[in-house]
Short mmCIF file of C-alpha atoms (C1' of nucleotides) in Angstrom, two decimals:
data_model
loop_
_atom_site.label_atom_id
_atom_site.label_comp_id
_atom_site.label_asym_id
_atom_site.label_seq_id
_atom_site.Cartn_x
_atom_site.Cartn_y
_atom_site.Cartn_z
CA UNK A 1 -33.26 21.33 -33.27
CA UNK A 2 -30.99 18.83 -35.34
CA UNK A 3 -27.69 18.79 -34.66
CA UNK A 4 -25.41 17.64 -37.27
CA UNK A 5 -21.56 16.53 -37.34
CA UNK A 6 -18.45 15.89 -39.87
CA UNK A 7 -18.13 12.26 -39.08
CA UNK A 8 -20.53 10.10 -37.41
CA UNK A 9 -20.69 9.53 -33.68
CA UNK A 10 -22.02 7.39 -31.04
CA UNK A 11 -24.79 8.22 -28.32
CA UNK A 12 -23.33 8.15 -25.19
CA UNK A 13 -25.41 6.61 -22.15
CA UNK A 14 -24.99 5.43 -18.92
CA UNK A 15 -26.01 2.17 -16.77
CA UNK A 16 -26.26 1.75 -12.97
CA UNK A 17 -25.95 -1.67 -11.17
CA UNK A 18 -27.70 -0.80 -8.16
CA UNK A 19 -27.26 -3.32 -5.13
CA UNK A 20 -28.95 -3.72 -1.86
CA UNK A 21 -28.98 -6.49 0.98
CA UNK A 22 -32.38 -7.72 2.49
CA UNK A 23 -32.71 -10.35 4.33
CA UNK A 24 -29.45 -12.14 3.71
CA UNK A 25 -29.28 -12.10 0.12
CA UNK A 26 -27.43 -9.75 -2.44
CA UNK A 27 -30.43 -7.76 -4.62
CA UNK A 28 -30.26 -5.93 -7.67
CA UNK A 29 -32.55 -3.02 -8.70
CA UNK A 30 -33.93 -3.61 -12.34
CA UNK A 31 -36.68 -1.62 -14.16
CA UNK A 32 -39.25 -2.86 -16.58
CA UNK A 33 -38.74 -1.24 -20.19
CA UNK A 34 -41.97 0.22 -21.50
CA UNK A 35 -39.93 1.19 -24.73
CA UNK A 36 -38.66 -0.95 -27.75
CA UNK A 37 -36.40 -2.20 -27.85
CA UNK A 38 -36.48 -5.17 -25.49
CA UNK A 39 -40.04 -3.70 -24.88
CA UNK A 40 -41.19 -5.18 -21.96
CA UNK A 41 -37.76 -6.97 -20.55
CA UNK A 42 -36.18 -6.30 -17.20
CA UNK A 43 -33.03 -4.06 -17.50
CA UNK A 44 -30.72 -1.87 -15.99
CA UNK A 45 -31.37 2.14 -14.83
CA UNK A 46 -30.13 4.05 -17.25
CA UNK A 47 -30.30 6.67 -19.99
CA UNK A 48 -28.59 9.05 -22.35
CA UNK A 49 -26.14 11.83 -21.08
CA UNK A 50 -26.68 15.69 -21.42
CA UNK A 51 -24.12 17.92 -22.78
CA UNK A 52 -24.20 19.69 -19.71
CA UNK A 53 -23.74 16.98 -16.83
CA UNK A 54 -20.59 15.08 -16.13
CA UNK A 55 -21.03 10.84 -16.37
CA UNK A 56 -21.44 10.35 -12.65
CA UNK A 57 -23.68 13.65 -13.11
CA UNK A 58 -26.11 11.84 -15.45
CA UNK A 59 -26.13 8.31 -13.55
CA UNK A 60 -27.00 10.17 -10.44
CA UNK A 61 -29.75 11.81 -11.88
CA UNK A 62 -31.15 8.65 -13.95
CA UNK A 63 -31.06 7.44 -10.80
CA UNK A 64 -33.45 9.90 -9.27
CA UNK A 65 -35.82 9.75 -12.25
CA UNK A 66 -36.12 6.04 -12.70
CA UNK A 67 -35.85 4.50 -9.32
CA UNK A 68 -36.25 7.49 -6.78
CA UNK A 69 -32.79 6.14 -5.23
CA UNK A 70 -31.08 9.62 -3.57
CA UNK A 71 -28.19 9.46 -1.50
CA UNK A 72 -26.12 6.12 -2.55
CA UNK A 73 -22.47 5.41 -2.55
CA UNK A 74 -21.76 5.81 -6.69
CA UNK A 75 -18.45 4.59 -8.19
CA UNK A 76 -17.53 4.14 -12.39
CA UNK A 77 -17.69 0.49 -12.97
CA UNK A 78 -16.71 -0.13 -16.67
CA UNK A 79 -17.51 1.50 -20.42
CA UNK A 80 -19.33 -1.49 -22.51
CA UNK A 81 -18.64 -0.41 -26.44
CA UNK A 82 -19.33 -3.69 -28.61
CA UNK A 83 -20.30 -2.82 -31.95
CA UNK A 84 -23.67 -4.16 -31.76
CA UNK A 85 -24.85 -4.05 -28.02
CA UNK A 86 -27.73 -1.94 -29.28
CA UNK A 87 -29.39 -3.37 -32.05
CA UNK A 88 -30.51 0.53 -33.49
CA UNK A 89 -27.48 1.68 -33.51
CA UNK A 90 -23.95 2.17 -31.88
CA UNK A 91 -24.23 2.92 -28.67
CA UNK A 92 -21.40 3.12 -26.25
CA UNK A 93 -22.57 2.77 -22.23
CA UNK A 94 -20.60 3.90 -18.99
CA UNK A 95 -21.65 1.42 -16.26
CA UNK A 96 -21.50 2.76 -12.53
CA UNK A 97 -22.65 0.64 -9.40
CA UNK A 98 -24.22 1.54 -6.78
CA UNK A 99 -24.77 0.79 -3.05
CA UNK A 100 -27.93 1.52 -1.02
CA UNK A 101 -29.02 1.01 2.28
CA UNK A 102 -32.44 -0.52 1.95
CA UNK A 103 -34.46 -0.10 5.13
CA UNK A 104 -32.59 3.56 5.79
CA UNK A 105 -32.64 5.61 2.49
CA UNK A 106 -36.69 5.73 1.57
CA UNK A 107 -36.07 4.43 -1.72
CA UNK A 108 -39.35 4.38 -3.79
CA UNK A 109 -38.87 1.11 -6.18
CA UNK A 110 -40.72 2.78 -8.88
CA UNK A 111 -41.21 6.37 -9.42
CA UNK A 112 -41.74 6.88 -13.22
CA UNK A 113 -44.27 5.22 -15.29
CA UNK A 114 -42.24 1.74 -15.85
CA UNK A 115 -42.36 -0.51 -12.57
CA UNK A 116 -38.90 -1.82 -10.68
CA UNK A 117 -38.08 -4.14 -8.41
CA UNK A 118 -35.34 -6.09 -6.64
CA UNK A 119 -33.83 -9.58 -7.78
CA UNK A 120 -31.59 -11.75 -5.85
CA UNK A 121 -28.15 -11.91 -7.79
CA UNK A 122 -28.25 -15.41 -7.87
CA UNK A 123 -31.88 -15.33 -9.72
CA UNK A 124 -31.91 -12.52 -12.01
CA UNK A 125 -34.21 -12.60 -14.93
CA UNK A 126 -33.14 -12.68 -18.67
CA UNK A 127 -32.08 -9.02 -19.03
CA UNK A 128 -31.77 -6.68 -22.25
CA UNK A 129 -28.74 -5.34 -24.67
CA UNK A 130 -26.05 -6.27 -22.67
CA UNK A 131 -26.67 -6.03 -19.41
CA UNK A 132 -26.31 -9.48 -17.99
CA UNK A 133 -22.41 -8.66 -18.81
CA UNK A 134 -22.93 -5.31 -17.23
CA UNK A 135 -24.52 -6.76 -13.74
CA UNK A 136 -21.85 -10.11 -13.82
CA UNK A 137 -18.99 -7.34 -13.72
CA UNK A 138 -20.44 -5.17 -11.37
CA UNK A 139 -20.66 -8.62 -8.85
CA UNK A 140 -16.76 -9.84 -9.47
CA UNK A 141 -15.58 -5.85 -8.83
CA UNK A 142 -17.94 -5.57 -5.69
CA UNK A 143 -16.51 -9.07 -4.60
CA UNK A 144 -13.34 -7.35 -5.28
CA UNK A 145 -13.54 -4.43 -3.81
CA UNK A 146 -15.65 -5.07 -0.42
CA UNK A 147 -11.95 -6.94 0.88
CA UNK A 148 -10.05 -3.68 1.00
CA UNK A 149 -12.46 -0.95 1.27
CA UNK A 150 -14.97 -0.62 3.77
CA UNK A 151 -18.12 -0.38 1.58
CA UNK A 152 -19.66 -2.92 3.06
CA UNK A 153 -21.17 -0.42 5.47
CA UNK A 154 -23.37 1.45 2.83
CA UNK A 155 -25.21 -1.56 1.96
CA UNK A 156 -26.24 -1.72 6.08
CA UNK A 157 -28.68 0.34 8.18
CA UNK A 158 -26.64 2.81 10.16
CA UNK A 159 -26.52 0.74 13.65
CA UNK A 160 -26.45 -2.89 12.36
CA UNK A 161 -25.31 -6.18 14.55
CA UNK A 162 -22.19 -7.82 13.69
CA UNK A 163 -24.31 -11.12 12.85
CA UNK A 164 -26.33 -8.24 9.81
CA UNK A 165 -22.28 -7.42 9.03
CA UNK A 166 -21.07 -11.04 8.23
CA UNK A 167 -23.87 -12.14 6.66
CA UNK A 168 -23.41 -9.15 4.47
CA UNK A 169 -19.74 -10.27 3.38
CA UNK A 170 -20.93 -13.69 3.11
CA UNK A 171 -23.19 -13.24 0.96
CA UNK A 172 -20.94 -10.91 -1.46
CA UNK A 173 -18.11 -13.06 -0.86
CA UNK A 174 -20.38 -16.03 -1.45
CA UNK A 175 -18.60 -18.17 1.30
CA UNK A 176 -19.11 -18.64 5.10
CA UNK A 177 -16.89 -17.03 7.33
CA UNK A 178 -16.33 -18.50 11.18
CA UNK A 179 -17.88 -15.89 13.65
CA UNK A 180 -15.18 -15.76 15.92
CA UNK A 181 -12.36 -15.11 13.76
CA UNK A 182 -14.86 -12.03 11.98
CA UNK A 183 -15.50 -10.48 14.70
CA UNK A 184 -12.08 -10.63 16.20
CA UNK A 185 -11.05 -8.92 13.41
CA UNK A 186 -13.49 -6.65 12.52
CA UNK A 187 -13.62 -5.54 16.44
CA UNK A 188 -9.56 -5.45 16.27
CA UNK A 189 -9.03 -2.88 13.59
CA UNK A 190 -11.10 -0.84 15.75
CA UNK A 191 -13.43 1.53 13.25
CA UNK A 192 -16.68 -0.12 15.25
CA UNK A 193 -18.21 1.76 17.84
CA UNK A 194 -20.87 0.12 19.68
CA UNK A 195 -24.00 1.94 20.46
CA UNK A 196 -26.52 1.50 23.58
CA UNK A 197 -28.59 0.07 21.29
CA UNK A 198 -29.97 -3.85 20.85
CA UNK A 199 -32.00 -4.99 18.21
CA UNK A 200 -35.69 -5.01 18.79
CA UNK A 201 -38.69 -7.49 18.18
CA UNK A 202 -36.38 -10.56 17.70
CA UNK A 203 -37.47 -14.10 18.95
CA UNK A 204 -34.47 -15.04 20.64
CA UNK A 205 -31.65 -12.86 22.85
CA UNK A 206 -31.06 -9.28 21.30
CA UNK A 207 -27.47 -8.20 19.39
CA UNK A 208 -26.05 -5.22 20.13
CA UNK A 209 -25.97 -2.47 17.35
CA UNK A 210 -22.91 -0.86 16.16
CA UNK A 211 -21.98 1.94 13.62
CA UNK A 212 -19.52 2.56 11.56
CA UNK A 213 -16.66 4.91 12.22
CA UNK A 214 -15.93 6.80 9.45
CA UNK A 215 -14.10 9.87 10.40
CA UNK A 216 -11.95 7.35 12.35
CA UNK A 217 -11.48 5.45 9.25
CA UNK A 218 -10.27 8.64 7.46
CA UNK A 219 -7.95 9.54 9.98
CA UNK A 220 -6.34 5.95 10.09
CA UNK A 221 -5.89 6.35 6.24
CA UNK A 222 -4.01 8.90 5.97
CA UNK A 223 -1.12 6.87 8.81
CA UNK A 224 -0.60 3.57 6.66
CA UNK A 225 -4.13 1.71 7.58
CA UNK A 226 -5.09 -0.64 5.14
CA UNK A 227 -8.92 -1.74 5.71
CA UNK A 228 -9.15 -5.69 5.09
CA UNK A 229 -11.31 -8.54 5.51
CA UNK B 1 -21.20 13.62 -45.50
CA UNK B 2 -22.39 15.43 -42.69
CA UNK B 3 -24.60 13.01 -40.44
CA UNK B 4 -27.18 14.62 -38.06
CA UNK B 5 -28.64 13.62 -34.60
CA UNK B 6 -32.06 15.11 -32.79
CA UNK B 7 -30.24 15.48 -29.71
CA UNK B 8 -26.61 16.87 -29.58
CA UNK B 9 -24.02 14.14 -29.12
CA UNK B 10 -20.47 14.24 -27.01
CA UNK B 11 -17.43 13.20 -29.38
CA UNK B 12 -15.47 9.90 -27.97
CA UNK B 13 -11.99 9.05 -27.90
CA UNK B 14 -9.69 6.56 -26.96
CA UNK B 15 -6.73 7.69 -24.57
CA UNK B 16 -3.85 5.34 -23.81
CA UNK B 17 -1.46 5.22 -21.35
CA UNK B 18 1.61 3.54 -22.05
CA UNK B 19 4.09 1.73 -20.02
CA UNK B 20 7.47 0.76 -20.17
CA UNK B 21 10.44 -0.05 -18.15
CA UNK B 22 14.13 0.69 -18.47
CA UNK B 23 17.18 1.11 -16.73
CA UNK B 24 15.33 0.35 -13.25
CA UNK B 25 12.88 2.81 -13.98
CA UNK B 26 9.13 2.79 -15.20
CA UNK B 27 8.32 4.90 -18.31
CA UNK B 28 5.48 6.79 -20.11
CA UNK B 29 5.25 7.12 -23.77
CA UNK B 30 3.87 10.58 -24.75
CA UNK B 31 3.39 12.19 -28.08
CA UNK B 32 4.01 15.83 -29.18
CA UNK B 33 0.70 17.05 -30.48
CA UNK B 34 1.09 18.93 -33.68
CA UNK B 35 -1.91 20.39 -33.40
CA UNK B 36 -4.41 22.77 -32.16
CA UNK B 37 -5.67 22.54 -28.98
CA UNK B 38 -2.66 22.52 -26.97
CA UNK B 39 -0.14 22.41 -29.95
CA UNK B 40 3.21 21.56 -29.34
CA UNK B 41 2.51 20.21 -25.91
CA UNK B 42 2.98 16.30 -25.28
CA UNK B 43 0.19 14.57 -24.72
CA UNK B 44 -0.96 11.02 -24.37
CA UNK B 45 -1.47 8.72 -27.75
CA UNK B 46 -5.23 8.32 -28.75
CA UNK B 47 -7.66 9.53 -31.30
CA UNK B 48 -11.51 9.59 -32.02
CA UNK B 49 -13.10 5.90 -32.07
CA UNK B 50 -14.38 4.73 -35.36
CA UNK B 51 -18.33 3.28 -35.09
CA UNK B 52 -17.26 0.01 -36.78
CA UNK B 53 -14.62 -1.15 -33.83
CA UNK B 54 -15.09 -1.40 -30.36
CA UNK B 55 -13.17 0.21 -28.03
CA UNK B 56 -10.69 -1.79 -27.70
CA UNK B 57 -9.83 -1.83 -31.68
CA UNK B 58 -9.88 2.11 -31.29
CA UNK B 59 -7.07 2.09 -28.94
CA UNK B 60 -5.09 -1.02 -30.43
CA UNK B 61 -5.25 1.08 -33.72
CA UNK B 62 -4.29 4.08 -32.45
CA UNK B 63 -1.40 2.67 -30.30
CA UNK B 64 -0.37 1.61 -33.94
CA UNK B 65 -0.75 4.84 -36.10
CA UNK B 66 0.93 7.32 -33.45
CA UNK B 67 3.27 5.15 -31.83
CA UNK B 68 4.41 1.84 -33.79
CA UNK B 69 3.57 0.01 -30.71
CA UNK B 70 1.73 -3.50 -31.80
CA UNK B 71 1.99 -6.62 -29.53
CA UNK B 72 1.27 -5.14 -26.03
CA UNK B 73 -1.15 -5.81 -23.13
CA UNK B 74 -3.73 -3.74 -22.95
CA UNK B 75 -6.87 -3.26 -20.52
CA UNK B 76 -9.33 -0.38 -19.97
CA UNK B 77 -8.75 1.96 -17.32
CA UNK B 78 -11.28 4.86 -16.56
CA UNK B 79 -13.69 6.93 -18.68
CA UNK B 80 -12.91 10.22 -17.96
CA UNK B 81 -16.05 12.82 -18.71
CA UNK B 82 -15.79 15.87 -17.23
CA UNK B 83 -17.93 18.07 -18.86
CA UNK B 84 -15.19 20.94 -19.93
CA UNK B 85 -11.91 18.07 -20.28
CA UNK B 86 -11.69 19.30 -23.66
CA UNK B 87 -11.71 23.09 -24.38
CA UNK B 88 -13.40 23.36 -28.18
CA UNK B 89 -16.32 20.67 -27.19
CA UNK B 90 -17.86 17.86 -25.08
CA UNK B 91 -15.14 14.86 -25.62
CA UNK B 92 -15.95 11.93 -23.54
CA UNK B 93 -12.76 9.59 -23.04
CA UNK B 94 -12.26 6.05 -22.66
CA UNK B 95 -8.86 5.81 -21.50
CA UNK B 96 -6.77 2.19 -21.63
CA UNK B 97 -3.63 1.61 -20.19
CA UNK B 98 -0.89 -0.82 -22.06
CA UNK B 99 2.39 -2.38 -20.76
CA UNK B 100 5.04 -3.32 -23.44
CA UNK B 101 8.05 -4.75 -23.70
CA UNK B 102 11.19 -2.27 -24.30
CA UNK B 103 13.56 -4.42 -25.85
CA UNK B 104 11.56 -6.95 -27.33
CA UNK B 105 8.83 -6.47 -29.44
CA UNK B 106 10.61 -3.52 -31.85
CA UNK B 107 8.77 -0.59 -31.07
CA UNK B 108 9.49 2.43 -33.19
CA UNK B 109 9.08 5.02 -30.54
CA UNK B 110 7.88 7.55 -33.72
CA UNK B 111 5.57 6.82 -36.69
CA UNK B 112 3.59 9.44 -37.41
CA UNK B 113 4.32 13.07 -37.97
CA UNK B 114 4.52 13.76 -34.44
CA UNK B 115 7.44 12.49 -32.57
CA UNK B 116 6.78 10.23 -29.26
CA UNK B 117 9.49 9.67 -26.60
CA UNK B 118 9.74 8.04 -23.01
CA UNK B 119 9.17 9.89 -20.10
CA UNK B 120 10.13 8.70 -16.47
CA UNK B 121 6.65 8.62 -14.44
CA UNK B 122 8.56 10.82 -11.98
CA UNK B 123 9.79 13.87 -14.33
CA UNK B 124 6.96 13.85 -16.60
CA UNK B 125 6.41 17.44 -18.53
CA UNK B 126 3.31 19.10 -18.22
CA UNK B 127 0.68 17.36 -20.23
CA UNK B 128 -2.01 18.39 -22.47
CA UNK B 129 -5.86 18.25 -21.42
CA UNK B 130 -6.65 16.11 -18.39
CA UNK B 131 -3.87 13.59 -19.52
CA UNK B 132 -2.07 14.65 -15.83
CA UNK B 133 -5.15 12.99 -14.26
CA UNK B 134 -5.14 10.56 -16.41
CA UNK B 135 -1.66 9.13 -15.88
CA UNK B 136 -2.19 9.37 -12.26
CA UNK B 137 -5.14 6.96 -12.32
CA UNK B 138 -3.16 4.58 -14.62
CA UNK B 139 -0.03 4.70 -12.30
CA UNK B 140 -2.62 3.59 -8.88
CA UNK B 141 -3.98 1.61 -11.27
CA UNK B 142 -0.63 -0.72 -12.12
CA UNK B 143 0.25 -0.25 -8.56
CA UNK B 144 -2.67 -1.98 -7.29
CA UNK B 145 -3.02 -4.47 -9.97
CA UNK B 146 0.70 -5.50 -10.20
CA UNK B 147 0.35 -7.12 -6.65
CA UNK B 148 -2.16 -9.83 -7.26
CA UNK B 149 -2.24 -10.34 -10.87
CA UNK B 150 0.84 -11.66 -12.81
CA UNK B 151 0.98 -8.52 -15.79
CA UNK B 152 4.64 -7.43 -13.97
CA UNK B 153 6.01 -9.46 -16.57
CA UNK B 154 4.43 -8.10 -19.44
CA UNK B 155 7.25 -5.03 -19.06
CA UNK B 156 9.82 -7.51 -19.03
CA UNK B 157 11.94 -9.21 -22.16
CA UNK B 158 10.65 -12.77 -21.97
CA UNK B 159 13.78 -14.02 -20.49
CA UNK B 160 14.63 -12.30 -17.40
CA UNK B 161 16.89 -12.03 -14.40
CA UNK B 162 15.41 -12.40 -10.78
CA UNK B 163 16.95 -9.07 -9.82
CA UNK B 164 15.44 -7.14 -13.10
CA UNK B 165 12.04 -8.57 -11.61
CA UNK B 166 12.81 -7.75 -8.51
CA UNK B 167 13.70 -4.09 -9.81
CA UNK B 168 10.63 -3.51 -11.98
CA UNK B 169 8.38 -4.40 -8.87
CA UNK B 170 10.34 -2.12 -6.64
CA UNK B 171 9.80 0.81 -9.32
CA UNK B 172 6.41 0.27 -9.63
CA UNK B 173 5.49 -0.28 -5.67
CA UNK B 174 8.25 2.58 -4.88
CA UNK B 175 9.70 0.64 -2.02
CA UNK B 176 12.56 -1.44 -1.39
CA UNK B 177 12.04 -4.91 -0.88
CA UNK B 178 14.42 -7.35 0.58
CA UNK B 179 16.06 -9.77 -2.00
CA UNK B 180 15.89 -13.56 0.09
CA UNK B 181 12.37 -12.80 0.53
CA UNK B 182 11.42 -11.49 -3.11
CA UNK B 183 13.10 -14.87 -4.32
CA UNK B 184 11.12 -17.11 -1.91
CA UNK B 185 8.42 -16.16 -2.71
CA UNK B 186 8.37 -15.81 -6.04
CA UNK B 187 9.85 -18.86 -6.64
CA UNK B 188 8.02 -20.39 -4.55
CA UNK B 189 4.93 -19.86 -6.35
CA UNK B 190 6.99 -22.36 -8.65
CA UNK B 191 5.51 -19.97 -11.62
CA UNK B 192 9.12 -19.09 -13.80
CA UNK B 193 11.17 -21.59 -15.37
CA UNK B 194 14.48 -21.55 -15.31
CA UNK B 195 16.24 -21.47 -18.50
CA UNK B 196 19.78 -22.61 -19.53
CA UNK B 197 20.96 -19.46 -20.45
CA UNK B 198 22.68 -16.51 -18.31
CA UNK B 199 23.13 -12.55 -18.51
CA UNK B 200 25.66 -11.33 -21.62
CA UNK B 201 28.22 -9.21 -21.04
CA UNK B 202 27.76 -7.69 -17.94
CA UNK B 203 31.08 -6.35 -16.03
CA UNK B 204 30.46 -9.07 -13.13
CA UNK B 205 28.63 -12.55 -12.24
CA UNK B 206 26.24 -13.29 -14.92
CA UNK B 207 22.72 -14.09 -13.55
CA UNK B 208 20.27 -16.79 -14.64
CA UNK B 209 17.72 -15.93 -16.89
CA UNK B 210 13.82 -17.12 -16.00
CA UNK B 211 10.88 -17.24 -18.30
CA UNK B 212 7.02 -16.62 -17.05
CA UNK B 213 5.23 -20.07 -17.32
CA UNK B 214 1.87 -18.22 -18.38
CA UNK B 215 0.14 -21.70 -19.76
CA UNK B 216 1.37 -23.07 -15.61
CA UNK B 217 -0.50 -19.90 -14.11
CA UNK B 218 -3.87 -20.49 -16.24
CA UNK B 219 -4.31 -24.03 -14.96
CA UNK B 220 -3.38 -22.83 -11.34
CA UNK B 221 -5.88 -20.09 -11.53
CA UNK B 222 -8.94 -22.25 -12.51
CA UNK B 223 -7.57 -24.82 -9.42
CA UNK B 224 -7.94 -21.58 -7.18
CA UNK B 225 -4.47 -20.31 -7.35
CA UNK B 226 -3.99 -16.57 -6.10
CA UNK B 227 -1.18 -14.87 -7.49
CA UNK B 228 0.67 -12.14 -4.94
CA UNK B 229 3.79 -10.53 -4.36
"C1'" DC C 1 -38.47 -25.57 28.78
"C1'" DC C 2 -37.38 -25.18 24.12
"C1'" DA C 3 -35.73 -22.82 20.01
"C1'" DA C 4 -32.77 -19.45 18.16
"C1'" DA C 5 -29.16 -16.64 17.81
"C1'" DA C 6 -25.58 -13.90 20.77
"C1'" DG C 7 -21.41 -13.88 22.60
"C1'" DT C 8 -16.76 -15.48 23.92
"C1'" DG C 9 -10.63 -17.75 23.90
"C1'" DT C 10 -7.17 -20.77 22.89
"C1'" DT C 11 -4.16 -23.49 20.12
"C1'" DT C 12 -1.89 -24.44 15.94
"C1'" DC C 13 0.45 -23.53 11.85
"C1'" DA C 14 1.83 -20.86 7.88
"C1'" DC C 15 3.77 -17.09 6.27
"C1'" DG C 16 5.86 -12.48 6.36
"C1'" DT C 17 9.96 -10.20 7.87
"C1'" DA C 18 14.48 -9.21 9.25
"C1'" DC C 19 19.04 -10.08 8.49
"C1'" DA C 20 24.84 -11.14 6.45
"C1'" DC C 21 28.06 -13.53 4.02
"C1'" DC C 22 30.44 -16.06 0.28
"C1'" DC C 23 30.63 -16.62 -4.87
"C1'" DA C 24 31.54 -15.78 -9.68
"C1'" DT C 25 33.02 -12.74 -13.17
"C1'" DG C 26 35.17 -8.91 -15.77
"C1'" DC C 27 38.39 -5.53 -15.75
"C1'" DG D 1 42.92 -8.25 -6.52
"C1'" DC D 2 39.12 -5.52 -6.49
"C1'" DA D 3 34.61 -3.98 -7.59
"C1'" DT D 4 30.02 -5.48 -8.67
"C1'" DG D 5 26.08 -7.76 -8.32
"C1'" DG D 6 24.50 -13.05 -7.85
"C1'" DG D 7 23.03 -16.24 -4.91
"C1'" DT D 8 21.70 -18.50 -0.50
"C1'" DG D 9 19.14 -20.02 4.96
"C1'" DT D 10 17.47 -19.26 9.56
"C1'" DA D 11 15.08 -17.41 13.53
"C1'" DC D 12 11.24 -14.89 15.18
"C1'" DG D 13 6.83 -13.03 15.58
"C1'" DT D 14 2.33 -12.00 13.78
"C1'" DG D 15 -1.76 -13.20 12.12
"C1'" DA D 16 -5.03 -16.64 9.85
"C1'" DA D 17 -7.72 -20.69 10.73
"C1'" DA D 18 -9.94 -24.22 13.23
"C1'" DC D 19 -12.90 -25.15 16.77
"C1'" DA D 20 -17.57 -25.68 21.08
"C1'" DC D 21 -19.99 -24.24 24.72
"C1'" DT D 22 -22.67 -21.01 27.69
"C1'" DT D 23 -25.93 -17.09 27.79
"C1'" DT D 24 -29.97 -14.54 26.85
"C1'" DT D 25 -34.50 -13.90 25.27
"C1'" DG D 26 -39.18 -14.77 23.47
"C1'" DG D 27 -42.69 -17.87 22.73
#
DNA sequence: CCAAAAGTGTTTCACGTACACCCATGC
DNA sequence: GCATGGGTGTACGTGAAACACTTTTGG
């Protein structure tokens, strides 16, 4: 049962940043700790890693457990190892992000016994350990990233409208963008197709729907193509 | 002496990729391990990470003990978990990637035991663990970064000709690019300051040397400034 | 008919790109 | 005087940015 060592080491865990988009706003998941420390605070999704699993392994399946999130876009964010993030001991954390599709995806916000629940990035509530420094990196490398790499599209519904699209990037980008010029070029580099779809149950004239092309995308990789915003 | 856990814990190390550049080319500094696993094979610097220093500290002091290597720029690259990376146990690694100065900053390419030598990124010898994998990451890594954020010049002596920029960025990018236009543009960021001296004893024209006006590019970036080649 | 968002083109300007020759120096 | 790299300017085309009105639909 106890497993014992030469020198002294630190418990290895992982952290997820999970983000989703509802109604125009940036969200991040957070669950409520029913454990000390930081009993009772709002934190990340997260836990310690098995012998057995890789990291991405492990975050995946703390996913599952805590927040009954399934299929999500996953990618390694950054590996927090101050001294004294954890006040019981050292601790050393792998932080991935994540990207979900709220609407499509059935996510249950709370599956084990501690409750979860979205927050607008721009209002997040005073958070354990580290993880305010966990979340704020996981927002400048999404800002980053979201210019040259179409993962916009796995925060969206499969068919979305162009309007859902650029709010999306304006709200990560945290700027407006001019509709003409987005859709010019998002239309231009040609990795939209549009559906026979319109949006339904709207108070004013219906949007088309499009999806995103990604076997296209793929294929126009591997010639040169260089995806940005 | 011994120190026991109730769950079994993954040993962490630090793993650092090295960068240098000289004669027009970019470099790799490997060590030979001298011992087992993969004795005799080279491998990248790095070591287990002590619980009283962060991550960082682990692979500043290990840069130290197996290389000599003490002033250099250094920024986390990947953690790299697979669950068999390391054939005798679990070994979770943080891996960092530096850029020094050849030339400057008297590096004794050997300290330790082991001896450590450069190795062009193009005819590097087969590596010990998942170091290959590693290196790649750290090369896309540099590539990527090198474009929009000023660290080209952390390879460079701090006085420098245009051309050995020009050089260093072509390396790194691995494509030619065309000399008027390099110079435009980055002198037209009006980032380097020309300094009164020139190139010594070279068999032809002697060229101007330039220094990087860091303390100029930290009050451009908080007024919004973009750097970009 | 009013409110709300969808959809649509043109002009302007900045910047990226392509390109060739003379200059200074050491041998 | 010759070989070697240093240093310099222009013309062209592409793409980013600014900008306003008409259309459709539901209430």
């Amino acid at each position: 049962m106890p497993f014992t060592y030469e020198y002294p080491r630190a418990a290895l865990t992982v952290d997820c940043v999970v983000f989703g988009f509802d109604e125009g706003e940036l969200k991040v998941l957070l669950i409520r700790r029913d454990l000390a420390p930081f009993k009772g605070k709002w934190a990340l999704p997260g836990g310690f890693v098995n012998l057995d699993e890789t990291l991405e392994q492990a975050a995946l399946r703390e996913l599952r457990e805590e927040t009954g999130v399934n299929d999500v876009y996953l990618e390694q964010l950054y590996t927090f190892g101050d001294v004294h993030r954890d006040p019981r001991e050292r601790i050393v954390s792998v932080a991935y992000y994540a990207l979900v599709a709220l609407g499509r995806h059935t996510l249950q916000a709370s599956t084990d016994a501690a409750d979860a629940a979205w927050f607008c990035v721009s209002e997040l509530p005073s958070l354990a350990f580290d993880h305010h420094k966990i979340v704020a990196t996981a927002i400048q490398r999404l800002k980053g990233k979201v210019r040259y790499q179409p993962i916009g599209f796995e925060l969206l519904p499969e068919r979305f409208t162009l309007s859902q699209l650029q709010h999306l990037y304006e709200a990560i980008l945290e700027r407006p963008l001019d509709k003409r010029n987005f859709r010019k070029k998002i239309l231009g580099m040609d990795l939209l197709v549009e559906t026979d779809e319109i949006e339904q149950d709207v108070a004013h004239r219906a949007a088309r729907l499009y999806r995103f092309d990604e076997a296209k995308y793929r294929r126009l990789v591997k010639r040169g193509f260089n995806f940005e915003i």
